[in-house]
Each structure stands twice: as C-alpha cells, then as structure tokens.
C-alpha cells in the first residue's frame, strides 16, 4: 500500500515533484493519482479509497499527490509519466487544454481524467461522476420526510456532473410530491464547508426542510437547524446521525478496475469509462437510515431501485444548470 503524503508543496516554480511509491509490493499496473484538493474531500476520497483498495488487492501500485494547484497540475502529470506511471488518474476540469496536451506528449502512458469533455487522441480517457440514479432514489425518500415540501440543494459549480445530480434529486422528489418547490445554490468552490453551511442555512431560512448536500458542510446547516439532509458521494450517516437520512453513493472502483485492466492488457486507448458509474455495474447506489424513513417510502424506493438495476427504468440525465 502506498505511503501517505499529506500535501503537495513547491518551494519554487521548478522544484522537483516528490513522489511516494508503494512499499509493500510491485503491482501489475503503476497508477498515479493527482488530486487538486486534500484526499478527504468527498469526490477525491472516492478515487483515493478505490485506488487504495485496488493497491491492497495487488492489481495496481498506487502513488498519489494531493493539494496540487491547477497551475502546477500539468507538471505533476509530466513528472509522474517520466517516473514510469502507466496510468495517471485525476481531474482535468480546471486544466482541460493543458492536460490533453500532456497526454499527447506521452502516447505510451494512459490518462484517466474526471472531465466534462470527451476522450482525446489515443490515450486520454475520461470519466464522469454518475451517481444520479442514487440521487433520484434519495429524492423519492425526501418526498416522504418533508413537511414543508420545500427542498434545498447546495452544489460546488454548475457543471454537468453536479447539475444532473440536483435534477435527479428533484425528479425523485416529484415522484410523490409533484408540486414540490426546489431551491438551489452554488458556492463557487469544491471545498469550503463553512461556505456550504452558509448556503444551506440560507435555503432553510427560505423554507426548505430537507437539504441535498452535493458539497461537504451542507449537513452542518441541517443539523444546526434540526432538519434532515441528504449526502452525496460518501456515507455521512455515521457523521450526522439523526440528520442525514440517505446518501447518493458513488464508487470509483469499477472505473479504475476497468481502466487498469485495459492497461494491463496493453490496450491503451481514449475511452469514456463513465458507464462503469452506473448502478448496474456497482458504480453508484443508495444507503439510508431505516429509522428516519417510513416503510412505505422504502418500499417505493426499492421498487424503483430494482427497476434501475434490471434496466426497466432509466433515470433522466439533465445536464443544464438547475434554476
């Protein structure tokens, strides 16, 4: 398993990138993860956890850097490639043009990036965060627990991956409450819990009694005001007992397993691996607190969940900015 390093710090613009490497065993595929924020951040933690698990299983050897600024991201990609990484995993949302150019300069290295764009060239693959199916199911439960029939949602930026979650949550809520009112706010950053809490408090003041927290910190507002909340990407039930009643989970392991298998087989390609985020592949699902929702709510949600898994129900994907 890789040795953990808490931060990525540069003393000068040309300082060498300090890498940490696996110490236990040499895995078949050398994988480097580059994170723009601490790996505790919800989205990045899903990547980090999945790659640590794959490392422990012996399918990959995982090295990573965190808190890498966008201005230094391309250099980090190049250095990992120069150090022999076979698969570089990260996020190119803020550096699309530069990241794609790096991939062109290293045709023998596979790149797998969270991106709102498509694959590029011969080796730049992408993936999206597609836990909209689980978000839809949390919306169904929300329709049963809300008294005011007003729902808030706090997101980072209105990019497609975030927009579709909020729309799916709305669609689920309207399954049982067609006249539901929805509030939405974006905080303009991926990691600022106090700012997310502030946005959540504003929505509560505007009448919401259920919050969908796409960003960490939203549930803090719900807990402070004594209302219920939904989490996204990770399981917030242990952290917010009695406040978070459901989570729209996302699991990165199916994506990284598929990409690593392609690399191991010598099949470096430009591919969209987003399909492995779907529930039928185990890429997303719902977890919930049975003590905070009714049996009637669970029965309807489980009916829809089974239909999603067997393909008879397709949750709508709406990427436009919610208003």
PDB file of C-alpha atoms in Angstrom:
ATOM      1  CA  UNK A   1       0.000   0.000   0.000  1.00  0.00           C
ATOM      2  CA  UNK A   2       1.248   3.463  -0.825  1.00  0.00           C
ATOM      3  CA  UNK A   3       2.805   5.634   1.824  1.00  0.00           C
ATOM      4  CA  UNK A   4       0.517   8.598   2.502  1.00  0.00           C
ATOM      5  CA  UNK A   5       1.705  12.146   1.967  1.00  0.00           C
ATOM      6  CA  UNK A   6      -0.376  14.957   3.358  1.00  0.00           C
ATOM      7  CA  UNK A   7       0.335  17.759   0.934  1.00  0.00           C
ATOM      8  CA  UNK A   8       1.948  18.770  -2.303  1.00  0.00           C
ATOM      9  CA  UNK A   9       4.178  21.800  -1.739  1.00  0.00           C
ATOM     10  CA  UNK A  10       6.555  23.546  -4.115  1.00  0.00           C
ATOM     11  CA  UNK A  11       9.371  25.760  -2.951  1.00  0.00           C
ATOM     12  CA  UNK A  12       9.953  27.209  -6.412  1.00  0.00           C
ATOM     13  CA  UNK A  13       8.257  27.001  -9.778  1.00  0.00           C
ATOM     14  CA  UNK A  14      10.775  24.383 -10.854  1.00  0.00           C
ATOM     15  CA  UNK A  15      11.003  22.400  -7.652  1.00  0.00           C
ATOM     16  CA  UNK A  16      11.040  18.635  -8.168  1.00  0.00           C
ATOM     17  CA  UNK A  17       7.836  16.728  -7.548  1.00  0.00           C
ATOM     18  CA  UNK A  18       8.279  14.490  -4.534  1.00  0.00           C
ATOM     19  CA  UNK A  19       6.672  11.128  -5.206  1.00  0.00           C
ATOM     20  CA  UNK A  20       5.761   8.444  -2.718  1.00  0.00           C
ATOM     21  CA  UNK A  21       5.628   4.924  -4.026  1.00  0.00           C
ATOM     22  CA  UNK A  22       4.181   1.612  -2.898  1.00  0.00           C
ATOM     23  CA  UNK A  23       6.298  -0.087  -0.289  1.00  0.00           C
ATOM     24  CA  UNK A  24       4.638  -3.481   0.039  1.00  0.00           C
ATOM     25  CA  UNK A  25       4.616  -4.988  -3.417  1.00  0.00           C
ATOM     26  CA  UNK A  26       5.024  -4.250  -7.090  1.00  0.00           C
ATOM     27  CA  UNK A  27       1.569  -4.279  -8.646  1.00  0.00           C
ATOM     28  CA  UNK A  28       0.929  -5.109 -12.294  1.00  0.00           C
ATOM     29  CA  UNK A  29      -0.088  -1.550 -13.196  1.00  0.00           C
ATOM     30  CA  UNK A  30       1.675   1.518 -11.830  1.00  0.00           C
ATOM     31  CA  UNK A  31      -1.034   4.087 -11.111  1.00  0.00           C
ATOM     32  CA  UNK A  32      -0.530   7.710 -10.051  1.00  0.00           C
ATOM     33  CA  UNK A  33      -3.343   9.790  -8.596  1.00  0.00           C
ATOM     34  CA  UNK A  34      -3.178  13.592  -8.762  1.00  0.00           C
ATOM     35  CA  UNK A  35      -5.671  15.456  -6.574  1.00  0.00           C
ATOM     36  CA  UNK A  36      -6.226  19.222  -6.589  1.00  0.00           C
ATOM     37  CA  UNK A  37      -7.555  19.191  -3.021  1.00  0.00           C
ATOM     38  CA  UNK A  38      -6.952  17.080   0.097  1.00  0.00           C
ATOM     39  CA  UNK A  39      -7.964  13.451  -0.409  1.00  0.00           C
ATOM     40  CA  UNK A  40     -10.507  13.878   2.407  1.00  0.00           C
ATOM     41  CA  UNK A  41     -12.638  15.957   0.021  1.00  0.00           C
ATOM     42  CA  UNK A  42     -15.738  13.925  -0.806  1.00  0.00           C
ATOM     43  CA  UNK A  43     -15.142  13.408  -4.538  1.00  0.00           C
ATOM     44  CA  UNK A  44     -11.409  12.834  -4.253  1.00  0.00           C
ATOM     45  CA  UNK A  45     -11.883  10.462  -1.344  1.00  0.00           C
ATOM     46  CA  UNK A  46     -13.862   8.150  -3.625  1.00  0.00           C
ATOM     47  CA  UNK A  47     -10.963   7.969  -6.081  1.00  0.00           C
ATOM     48  CA  UNK A  48      -8.409   7.661  -3.321  1.00  0.00           C
ATOM     49  CA  UNK A  49     -10.281   4.926  -1.450  1.00  0.00           C
ATOM     50  CA  UNK A  50     -10.868   2.882  -4.599  1.00  0.00           C
ATOM     51  CA  UNK A  51      -7.231   3.064  -5.646  1.00  0.00           C
ATOM     52  CA  UNK A  52      -6.010   2.195  -2.162  1.00  0.00           C
ATOM     53  CA  UNK A  53      -8.305  -0.839  -2.212  1.00  0.00           C
ATOM     54  CA  UNK A  54      -7.020  -1.890  -5.638  1.00  0.00           C
ATOM     55  CA  UNK A  55      -3.474  -1.424  -4.379  1.00  0.00           C
ATOM     56  CA  UNK A  56      -4.181  -3.626  -1.360  1.00  0.00           C
ATOM     57  CA  UNK A  57      -5.683  -6.243  -3.679  1.00  0.00           C
ATOM     58  CA  UNK A  58      -2.480  -6.269  -5.697  1.00  0.00           C
ATOM     59  CA  UNK A  59      -3.963  -5.194  -9.020  1.00  0.00           C
ATOM     60  CA  UNK A  60      -2.255  -1.798  -9.053  1.00  0.00           C
ATOM     61  CA  UNK A  61       0.592   0.010  -7.345  1.00  0.00           C
ATOM     62  CA  UNK A  62      -0.757   3.384  -6.227  1.00  0.00           C
ATOM     63  CA  UNK A  63       1.177   6.623  -5.717  1.00  0.00           C
ATOM     64  CA  UNK A  64      -0.515   9.973  -5.231  1.00  0.00           C
ATOM     65  CA  UNK A  65      -0.165  13.707  -4.680  1.00  0.00           C
ATOM     66  CA  UNK A  66      -2.824  15.936  -3.161  1.00  0.00           C
ATOM     67  CA  UNK A  67      -3.466  19.690  -2.967  1.00  0.00           C
ATOM     68  CA  UNK A  68      -1.934  20.176  -6.419  1.00  0.00           C
ATOM     69  CA  UNK A  69      -2.829  23.620  -7.766  1.00  0.00           C
ATOM     70  CA  UNK A  70      -4.218  23.838 -11.293  1.00  0.00           C
ATOM     71  CA  UNK A  71      -1.210  25.942 -12.260  1.00  0.00           C
ATOM     72  CA  UNK A  72       1.107  23.061 -11.376  1.00  0.00           C
ATOM     73  CA  UNK A  73      -1.113  20.192 -12.464  1.00  0.00           C
ATOM     74  CA  UNK A  74       0.412  19.625 -15.948  1.00  0.00           C
ATOM     75  CA  UNK A  75       3.906  19.477 -14.432  1.00  0.00           C
ATOM     76  CA  UNK A  76       2.762  16.875 -11.929  1.00  0.00           C
ATOM     77  CA  UNK A  77       1.317  14.820 -14.785  1.00  0.00           C
ATOM     78  CA  UNK A  78       4.573  15.025 -16.718  1.00  0.00           C
ATOM     79  CA  UNK A  79       6.714  14.045 -13.777  1.00  0.00           C
ATOM     80  CA  UNK A  80       4.623  11.018 -12.913  1.00  0.00           C
ATOM     81  CA  UNK A  81       4.785   9.969 -16.570  1.00  0.00           C
ATOM     82  CA  UNK A  82       8.567  10.461 -16.575  1.00  0.00           C
ATOM     83  CA  UNK A  83       8.790   8.334 -13.405  1.00  0.00           C
ATOM     84  CA  UNK A  84       7.130   5.426 -15.194  1.00  0.00           C
ATOM     85  CA  UNK A  85       3.471   5.626 -14.196  1.00  0.00           C
ATOM     86  CA  UNK A  86       1.449   3.515 -16.618  1.00  0.00           C
ATOM     87  CA  UNK A  87      -1.915   5.051 -15.711  1.00  0.00           C
ATOM     88  CA  UNK A  88      -2.379   8.600 -14.406  1.00  0.00           C
ATOM     89  CA  UNK A  89      -5.714   9.313 -12.732  1.00  0.00           C
ATOM     90  CA  UNK A  90      -7.020  12.741 -11.816  1.00  0.00           C
ATOM     91  CA  UNK A  91      -9.276  15.639 -12.699  1.00  0.00           C
ATOM     92  CA  UNK A  92      -8.867  17.945 -15.662  1.00  0.00           C
ATOM     93  CA  UNK A  93     -11.874  20.211 -15.089  1.00  0.00           C
ATOM     94  CA  UNK A  94      -9.696  23.265 -14.473  1.00  0.00           C
ATOM     95  CA  UNK A  95      -6.893  22.375 -16.901  1.00  0.00           C
ATOM     96  CA  UNK A  96      -8.541  20.647 -19.849  1.00  0.00           C
ATOM     97  CA  UNK A  97      -6.367  22.126 -22.593  1.00  0.00           C
ATOM     98  CA  UNK A  98      -3.055  21.619 -20.797  1.00  0.00           C
ATOM     99  CA  UNK A  99      -3.911  18.133 -19.525  1.00  0.00           C
ATOM    100  CA  UNK A 100      -4.827  16.944 -23.003  1.00  0.00           C
ATOM    101  CA  UNK A 101      -1.585  18.333 -24.383  1.00  0.00           C
ATOM    102  CA  UNK A 102       0.398  16.433 -21.762  1.00  0.00           C
ATOM    103  CA  UNK A 103      -1.334  13.220 -22.845  1.00  0.00           C
ATOM    104  CA  UNK A 104      -0.372  13.864 -26.469  1.00  0.00           C
ATOM    105  CA  UNK A 105       3.247  14.272 -25.369  1.00  0.00           C
ATOM    106  CA  UNK A 106       3.198  10.871 -23.604  1.00  0.00           C
ATOM    107  CA  UNK A 107       1.459   8.471 -26.022  1.00  0.00           C
ATOM    108  CA  UNK A 108       2.682   5.386 -24.136  1.00  0.00           C
ATOM    109  CA  UNK A 109       1.066   6.497 -20.867  1.00  0.00           C
ATOM    110  CA  UNK A 110      -2.644   6.088 -20.194  1.00  0.00           C
ATOM    111  CA  UNK A 111      -4.548   9.011 -18.688  1.00  0.00           C
ATOM    112  CA  UNK A 112      -7.914   8.735 -16.935  1.00  0.00           C
ATOM    113  CA  UNK A 113      -9.379  12.100 -16.008  1.00  0.00           C
ATOM    114  CA  UNK A 114     -12.576  13.342 -14.475  1.00  0.00           C
ATOM    115  CA  UNK A 115     -13.763  15.664 -17.215  1.00  0.00           C
ATOM    116  CA  UNK A 116     -16.814  17.323 -18.694  1.00  0.00           C
ATOM    117  CA  UNK A 117     -15.326  16.724 -22.148  1.00  0.00           C
ATOM    118  CA  UNK A 118     -14.845  13.581 -24.186  1.00  0.00           C
ATOM    119  CA  UNK A 119     -11.870  11.297 -24.798  1.00  0.00           C
ATOM    120  CA  UNK A 120      -8.976  12.749 -26.771  1.00  0.00           C
ATOM    121  CA  UNK A 121      -6.246  11.425 -29.016  1.00  0.00           C
ATOM    122  CA  UNK A 122      -5.138   7.852 -28.434  1.00  0.00           C
ATOM    123  CA  UNK A 123      -4.635   7.747 -24.662  1.00  0.00           C
ATOM    124  CA  UNK A 124      -6.710  10.417 -22.898  1.00  0.00           C
ATOM    125  CA  UNK A 125      -9.691   8.673 -21.308  1.00  0.00           C
ATOM    126  CA  UNK A 126     -12.359  10.340 -19.199  1.00  0.00           C
ATOM    127  CA  UNK A 127     -14.989   9.512 -16.627  1.00  0.00           C
ATOM    128  CA  UNK A 128     -17.961  11.308 -15.146  1.00  0.00           C
ATOM    129  CA  UNK A 129     -19.424  11.167 -11.662  1.00  0.00           C
ATOM    130  CA  UNK A 130     -22.675   9.447 -12.482  1.00  0.00           C
ATOM    131  CA  UNK A 131     -24.464   8.860  -9.173  1.00  0.00           C
ATOM    132  CA  UNK A 132     -27.629  10.481 -10.499  1.00  0.00           C
ATOM    133  CA  UNK A 133     -29.521   7.182 -10.160  1.00  0.00           C
ATOM    134  CA  UNK A 134     -28.858   7.111  -6.428  1.00  0.00           C
ATOM    135  CA  UNK A 135     -29.674  10.836  -6.184  1.00  0.00           C
ATOM    136  CA  UNK A 136     -33.055  10.092  -7.773  1.00  0.00           C
ATOM    137  CA  UNK A 137     -33.738   7.453  -5.132  1.00  0.00           C
ATOM    138  CA  UNK A 138     -32.825   9.855  -2.320  1.00  0.00           C
ATOM    139  CA  UNK A 139     -35.326  12.305  -3.810  1.00  0.00           C
ATOM    140  CA  UNK A 140     -38.070   9.693  -3.523  1.00  0.00           C
ATOM    141  CA  UNK A 141     -37.337   9.287   0.177  1.00  0.00           C
ATOM    142  CA  UNK A 142     -37.149  13.067   0.605  1.00  0.00           C
ATOM    143  CA  UNK A 143     -40.682  13.414  -0.696  1.00  0.00           C
ATOM    144  CA  UNK A 144     -41.896  11.335   2.223  1.00  0.00           C
ATOM    145  CA  UNK A 145     -39.910  13.007   5.012  1.00  0.00           C
ATOM    146  CA  UNK A 146     -40.516  16.650   4.101  1.00  0.00           C
ATOM    147  CA  UNK A 147     -43.345  18.531   5.796  1.00  0.00           C
ATOM    148  CA  UNK A 148     -42.874  21.888   4.088  1.00  0.00           C
ATOM    149  CA  UNK A 149     -42.481  20.313   0.615  1.00  0.00           C
ATOM    150  CA  UNK A 150     -39.583  22.718   0.023  1.00  0.00           C
ATOM    151  CA  UNK A 151     -36.169  21.257  -0.741  1.00  0.00           C
ATOM    152  CA  UNK A 152     -32.758  22.864  -0.977  1.00  0.00           C
ATOM    153  CA  UNK A 153     -29.615  21.768  -2.828  1.00  0.00           C
ATOM    154  CA  UNK A 154     -26.073  23.091  -2.384  1.00  0.00           C
ATOM    155  CA  UNK A 155     -23.545  22.405  -5.138  1.00  0.00           C
ATOM    156  CA  UNK A 156     -19.993  23.411  -5.954  1.00  0.00           C
ATOM    157  CA  UNK A 157     -20.150  24.578  -9.568  1.00  0.00           C
ATOM    158  CA  UNK A 158     -22.955  24.159 -12.124  1.00  0.00           C
ATOM    159  CA  UNK A 159     -21.040  21.659 -14.263  1.00  0.00           C
ATOM    160  CA  UNK A 160     -22.905  18.753 -15.906  1.00  0.00           C
ATOM    161  CA  UNK A 161     -21.898  16.178 -13.259  1.00  0.00           C
ATOM    162  CA  UNK A 162     -23.322  18.357 -10.487  1.00  0.00           C
ATOM    163  CA  UNK A 163     -26.346  19.585 -12.413  1.00  0.00           C
ATOM    164  CA  UNK A 164     -27.565  16.083 -13.202  1.00  0.00           C
ATOM    165  CA  UNK A 165     -27.461  15.127  -9.525  1.00  0.00           C
ATOM    166  CA  UNK A 166     -29.645  18.020  -8.491  1.00  0.00           C
ATOM    167  CA  UNK A 167     -32.082  17.401 -11.350  1.00  0.00           C
ATOM    168  CA  UNK A 168     -32.276  13.699 -10.481  1.00  0.00           C
ATOM    169  CA  UNK A 169     -32.937  14.517  -6.821  1.00  0.00           C
ATOM    170  CA  UNK A 170     -35.737  16.830  -7.962  1.00  0.00           C
ATOM    171  CA  UNK A 171     -37.196  14.184 -10.250  1.00  0.00           C
ATOM    172  CA  UNK A 172     -37.264  11.707  -7.398  1.00  0.00           C
ATOM    173  CA  UNK A 173     -38.970  14.172  -5.101  1.00  0.00           C
ATOM    174  CA  UNK A 174     -41.653  14.866  -7.666  1.00  0.00           C
ATOM    175  CA  UNK A 175     -42.490  11.161  -7.892  1.00  0.00           C
ATOM    176  CA  UNK A 176     -44.560  11.621  -4.759  1.00  0.00           C
ATOM    177  CA  UNK A 177     -44.781  15.427  -4.435  1.00  0.00           C
ATOM    178  CA  UNK A 178     -45.437  16.850  -7.925  1.00  0.00           C
ATOM    179  CA  UNK A 179     -45.938  20.346  -6.504  1.00  0.00           C
ATOM    180  CA  UNK A 180     -42.599  20.361  -4.657  1.00  0.00           C
ATOM    181  CA  UNK A 181     -40.570  23.573  -4.537  1.00  0.00           C
ATOM    182  CA  UNK A 182     -36.797  23.411  -5.001  1.00  0.00           C
ATOM    183  CA  UNK A 183     -34.080  25.894  -4.089  1.00  0.00           C
ATOM    184  CA  UNK A 184     -30.557  25.648  -5.445  1.00  0.00           C
ATOM    185  CA  UNK A 185     -27.256  27.388  -4.752  1.00  0.00           C
ATOM    186  CA  UNK A 186     -23.665  27.014  -5.929  1.00  0.00           C
ATOM    187  CA  UNK A 187     -20.786  28.068  -3.715  1.00  0.00           C
ATOM    188  CA  UNK A 188     -18.131  28.503  -6.435  1.00  0.00           C
ATOM    189  CA  UNK A 189     -15.585  26.111  -4.906  1.00  0.00           C
ATOM    190  CA  UNK A 190     -15.137  22.397  -4.432  1.00  0.00           C
ATOM    191  CA  UNK A 191     -14.113  22.505  -0.796  1.00  0.00           C
ATOM    192  CA  UNK A 192     -15.335  25.130   1.625  1.00  0.00           C
ATOM    193  CA  UNK A 193     -17.538  23.531   4.314  1.00  0.00           C
ATOM    194  CA  UNK A 194     -18.325  26.842   6.082  1.00  0.00           C
ATOM    195  CA  UNK A 195     -19.497  28.346   2.792  1.00  0.00           C
ATOM    196  CA  UNK A 196     -21.649  25.297   2.045  1.00  0.00           C
ATOM    197  CA  UNK A 197     -23.142  25.541   5.524  1.00  0.00           C
ATOM    198  CA  UNK A 198     -23.930  29.219   4.963  1.00  0.00           C
ATOM    199  CA  UNK A 199     -25.687  28.404   1.676  1.00  0.00           C
ATOM    200  CA  UNK A 200     -27.671  25.666   3.403  1.00  0.00           C
ATOM    201  CA  UNK A 201     -28.750  27.994   6.194  1.00  0.00           C
ATOM    202  CA  UNK A 202     -29.989  30.496   3.603  1.00  0.00           C
ATOM    203  CA  UNK A 203     -32.132  27.812   1.996  1.00  0.00           C
ATOM    204  CA  UNK A 204     -33.538  26.776   5.364  1.00  0.00           C
ATOM    205  CA  UNK A 205     -34.399  30.412   6.032  1.00  0.00           C
ATOM    206  CA  UNK A 206     -36.228  30.407   2.686  1.00  0.00           C
ATOM    207  CA  UNK A 207     -38.403  27.497   3.801  1.00  0.00           C
ATOM    208  CA  UNK A 208     -36.510  24.292   2.961  1.00  0.00           C
ATOM    209  CA  UNK A 209     -36.810  21.454   5.463  1.00  0.00           C
ATOM    210  CA  UNK A 210     -34.733  18.926   3.508  1.00  0.00           C
ATOM    211  CA  UNK A 211     -31.293  19.701   2.021  1.00  0.00           C
ATOM    212  CA  UNK A 212     -29.409  17.845  -0.701  1.00  0.00           C
ATOM    213  CA  UNK A 213     -25.723  18.325   0.068  1.00  0.00           C
ATOM    214  CA  UNK A 214     -23.597  17.923  -3.029  1.00  0.00           C
ATOM    215  CA  UNK A 215     -20.868  19.728  -1.046  1.00  0.00           C
ATOM    216  CA  UNK A 216     -19.453  18.930   2.387  1.00  0.00           C
ATOM    217  CA  UNK A 217     -20.813  21.339   5.002  1.00  0.00           C
ATOM    218  CA  UNK A 218     -24.450  21.326   3.900  1.00  0.00           C
ATOM    219  CA  UNK A 219     -25.398  18.797   6.561  1.00  0.00           C
ATOM    220  CA  UNK A 220     -23.917  21.070   9.217  1.00  0.00           C
ATOM    221  CA  UNK A 221     -26.621  23.611   8.395  1.00  0.00           C
ATOM    222  CA  UNK A 222     -29.288  20.926   8.610  1.00  0.00           C
ATOM    223  CA  UNK A 223     -28.001  19.670  11.947  1.00  0.00           C
ATOM    224  CA  UNK A 224     -27.846  23.179  13.398  1.00  0.00           C
ATOM    225  CA  UNK A 225     -31.467  23.878  12.443  1.00  0.00           C
ATOM    226  CA  UNK A 226     -32.851  20.437  13.238  1.00  0.00           C
ATOM    227  CA  UNK A 227     -33.911  19.385   9.737  1.00  0.00           C
ATOM    228  CA  UNK A 228     -32.985  16.394   7.578  1.00  0.00           C
ATOM    229  CA  UNK A 229     -30.356  16.180   4.880  1.00  0.00           C
ATOM    230  CA  UNK A 230     -29.130  14.002   2.022  1.00  0.00           C
ATOM    231  CA  UNK A 231     -25.447  13.361   1.351  1.00  0.00           C
ATOM    232  CA  UNK A 232     -23.661  12.685  -1.912  1.00  0.00           C
ATOM    233  CA  UNK A 233     -20.690  10.513  -2.900  1.00  0.00           C
ATOM    234  CA  UNK A 234     -19.785   9.237   0.588  1.00  0.00           C
ATOM    235  CA  UNK A 235     -21.665   7.848   3.577  1.00  0.00           C
ATOM    236  CA  UNK A 236     -22.469  10.647   6.006  1.00  0.00           C
ATOM    237  CA  UNK A 237     -24.737   8.554   8.251  1.00  0.00           C
ATOM    238  CA  UNK A 238     -22.098   7.917  10.952  1.00  0.00           C
ATOM    239  CA  UNK A 239     -21.001  11.562  10.975  1.00  0.00           C
ATOM    240  CA  UNK A 240     -24.505  13.058  11.090  1.00  0.00           C
ATOM    241  CA  UNK A 241     -26.764  10.587  12.916  1.00  0.00           C
ATOM    242  CA  UNK A 242     -30.359  11.753  13.004  1.00  0.00           C
ATOM    243  CA  UNK A 243     -29.678  14.424  10.382  1.00  0.00           C
ATOM    244  CA  UNK A 244     -28.545  12.670   7.214  1.00  0.00           C
ATOM    245  CA  UNK A 245     -31.178  10.097   6.296  1.00  0.00           C
ATOM    246  CA  UNK A 246     -29.818   8.988   2.905  1.00  0.00           C
ATOM    247  CA  UNK A 247     -26.732   9.198   0.715  1.00  0.00           C
ATOM    248  CA  UNK A 248     -26.303   9.001  -3.044  1.00  0.00           C
ATOM    249  CA  UNK A 249     -23.128   6.905  -3.029  1.00  0.00           C
ATOM    250  CA  UNK A 250     -20.567   6.807  -5.824  1.00  0.00           C
ATOM    251  CA  UNK A 251     -17.992   4.047  -6.180  1.00  0.00           C
ATOM    252  CA  UNK A 252     -14.919   4.624  -8.348  1.00  0.00           C
ATOM    253  CA  UNK A 253     -13.601   1.077  -8.106  1.00  0.00           C
ATOM    254  CA  UNK A 254     -15.426  -0.270 -11.205  1.00  0.00           C
ATOM    255  CA  UNK A 255     -13.934   2.560 -13.289  1.00  0.00           C
ATOM    256  CA  UNK A 256     -10.347   2.180 -12.141  1.00  0.00           C
ATOM    257  CA  UNK A 257     -10.561  -1.609 -12.369  1.00  0.00           C
ATOM    258  CA  UNK A 258     -11.723  -1.394 -15.977  1.00  0.00           C
ATOM    259  CA  UNK A 259      -9.055   1.147 -16.936  1.00  0.00           C
ATOM    260  CA  UNK A 260      -6.268  -0.754 -15.190  1.00  0.00           C
ATOM    261  CA  UNK A 261      -7.347  -3.989 -16.870  1.00  0.00           C
ATOM    262  CA  UNK A 262      -7.121  -2.304 -20.263  1.00  0.00           C
ATOM    263  CA  UNK A 263      -3.639  -1.013 -19.493  1.00  0.00           C
ATOM    264  CA  UNK A 264      -2.517  -4.416 -18.185  1.00  0.00           C
ATOM    265  CA  UNK A 265      -3.713  -5.946 -21.443  1.00  0.00           C
ATOM    266  CA  UNK A 266      -1.690  -3.413 -23.431  1.00  0.00           C
ATOM    267  CA  UNK A 267      -4.868  -1.751 -24.593  1.00  0.00           C
ATOM    268  CA  UNK A 268      -4.103   1.937 -24.029  1.00  0.00           C
ATOM    269  CA  UNK A 269      -6.941   3.911 -25.540  1.00  0.00           C
ATOM    270  CA  UNK A 270      -9.063   7.043 -25.444  1.00  0.00           C
ATOM    271  CA  UNK A 271     -12.303   5.886 -23.873  1.00  0.00           C
ATOM    272  CA  UNK A 272     -15.192   7.209 -21.845  1.00  0.00           C
ATOM    273  CA  UNK A 273     -15.386   4.979 -18.764  1.00  0.00           C
ATOM    274  CA  UNK A 274     -18.439   6.751 -17.343  1.00  0.00           C
ATOM    275  CA  UNK A 275     -20.685   3.754 -17.952  1.00  0.00           C
ATOM    276  CA  UNK A 276     -18.992   1.981 -15.038  1.00  0.00           C
ATOM    277  CA  UNK A 277     -20.515   4.588 -12.719  1.00  0.00           C
ATOM    278  CA  UNK A 278     -23.979   3.190 -13.391  1.00  0.00           C
ATOM    279  CA  UNK A 279     -25.816   1.159 -10.771  1.00  0.00           C
ATOM    280  CA  UNK A 280     -25.856  -1.979 -12.901  1.00  0.00           C
ATOM    281  CA  UNK A 281     -22.030  -2.018 -12.703  1.00  0.00           C
ATOM    282  CA  UNK A 282     -21.961  -1.238  -8.967  1.00  0.00           C
ATOM    283  CA  UNK A 283     -20.784   2.319  -9.577  1.00  0.00           C
ATOM    284  CA  UNK A 284     -23.483   4.053  -7.510  1.00  0.00           C
ATOM    285  CA  UNK A 285     -26.194   3.161  -5.024  1.00  0.00           C
ATOM    286  CA  UNK A 286     -28.201   4.480  -2.101  1.00  0.00           C
ATOM    287  CA  UNK A 287     -27.577   3.950   1.608  1.00  0.00           C
ATOM    288  CA  UNK A 288     -30.152   5.185   4.112  1.00  0.00           C
ATOM    289  CA  UNK A 289     -31.213   5.192   7.741  1.00  0.00           C
ATOM    290  CA  UNK A 290     -34.278   2.979   8.101  1.00  0.00           C
ATOM    291  CA  UNK A 291     -35.104   4.699  11.371  1.00  0.00           C
ATOM    292  CA  UNK A 292     -35.690   8.048   9.638  1.00  0.00           C
ATOM    293  CA  UNK A 293     -37.900   6.931   6.744  1.00  0.00           C
ATOM    294  CA  UNK A 294     -41.214   5.089   6.595  1.00  0.00           C
ATOM    295  CA  UNK A 295     -41.774   1.587   5.304  1.00  0.00           C
ATOM    296  CA  UNK A 296     -43.967   2.996   2.562  1.00  0.00           C
ATOM    297  CA  UNK A 297     -41.145   5.237   1.399  1.00  0.00           C
ATOM    298  CA  UNK A 298     -38.639   2.392   1.417  1.00  0.00           C
ATOM    299  CA  UNK A 299     -40.987   0.109  -0.493  1.00  0.00           C
ATOM    300  CA  UNK A 300     -41.413   2.612  -3.332  1.00  0.00           C
ATOM    301  CA  UNK A 301     -37.718   3.428  -3.390  1.00  0.00           C
ATOM    302  CA  UNK A 302     -36.742  -0.264  -3.524  1.00  0.00           C
ATOM    303  CA  UNK A 303     -39.192  -0.840  -6.354  1.00  0.00           C
ATOM    304  CA  UNK A 304     -37.539   1.933  -8.369  1.00  0.00           C
ATOM    305  CA  UNK A 305     -34.061   0.727  -7.381  1.00  0.00           C
ATOM    306  CA  UNK A 306     -34.762  -2.761  -8.692  1.00  0.00           C
ATOM    307  CA  UNK A 307     -36.098  -1.322 -11.940  1.00  0.00           C
ATOM    308  CA  UNK A 308     -32.944   0.754 -12.401  1.00  0.00           C
ATOM    309  CA  UNK A 309     -30.763  -2.296 -11.850  1.00  0.00           C
ATOM    310  CA  UNK A 310     -32.656  -4.504 -14.281  1.00  0.00           C
ATOM    311  CA  UNK A 311     -32.789  -1.762 -16.913  1.00  0.00           C
ATOM    312  CA  UNK A 312     -36.559  -1.269 -16.974  1.00  0.00           C
ATOM    313  CA  UNK A 313     -36.197   2.249 -15.511  1.00  0.00           C
ATOM    314  CA  UNK A 314     -33.762   4.784 -16.892  1.00  0.00           C
ATOM    315  CA  UNK A 315     -33.240   7.856 -14.743  1.00  0.00           C
ATOM    316  CA  UNK A 316     -33.269  11.020 -16.831  1.00  0.00           C
ATOM    317  CA  UNK A 317     -29.954  12.793 -17.329  1.00  0.00           C
ATOM    318  CA  UNK A 318     -30.344  16.581 -17.390  1.00  0.00           C
ATOM    319  CA  UNK A 319     -27.069  18.477 -17.538  1.00  0.00           C
ATOM    320  CA  UNK A 320     -28.368  22.037 -17.830  1.00  0.00           C
ATOM    321  CA  UNK A 321     -27.924  24.342 -14.862  1.00  0.00           C
ATOM    322  CA  UNK A 322     -30.852  23.949 -12.451  1.00  0.00           C
ATOM    323  CA  UNK A 323     -32.688  27.120 -11.525  1.00  0.00           C
TER     324      UNK A 323
END
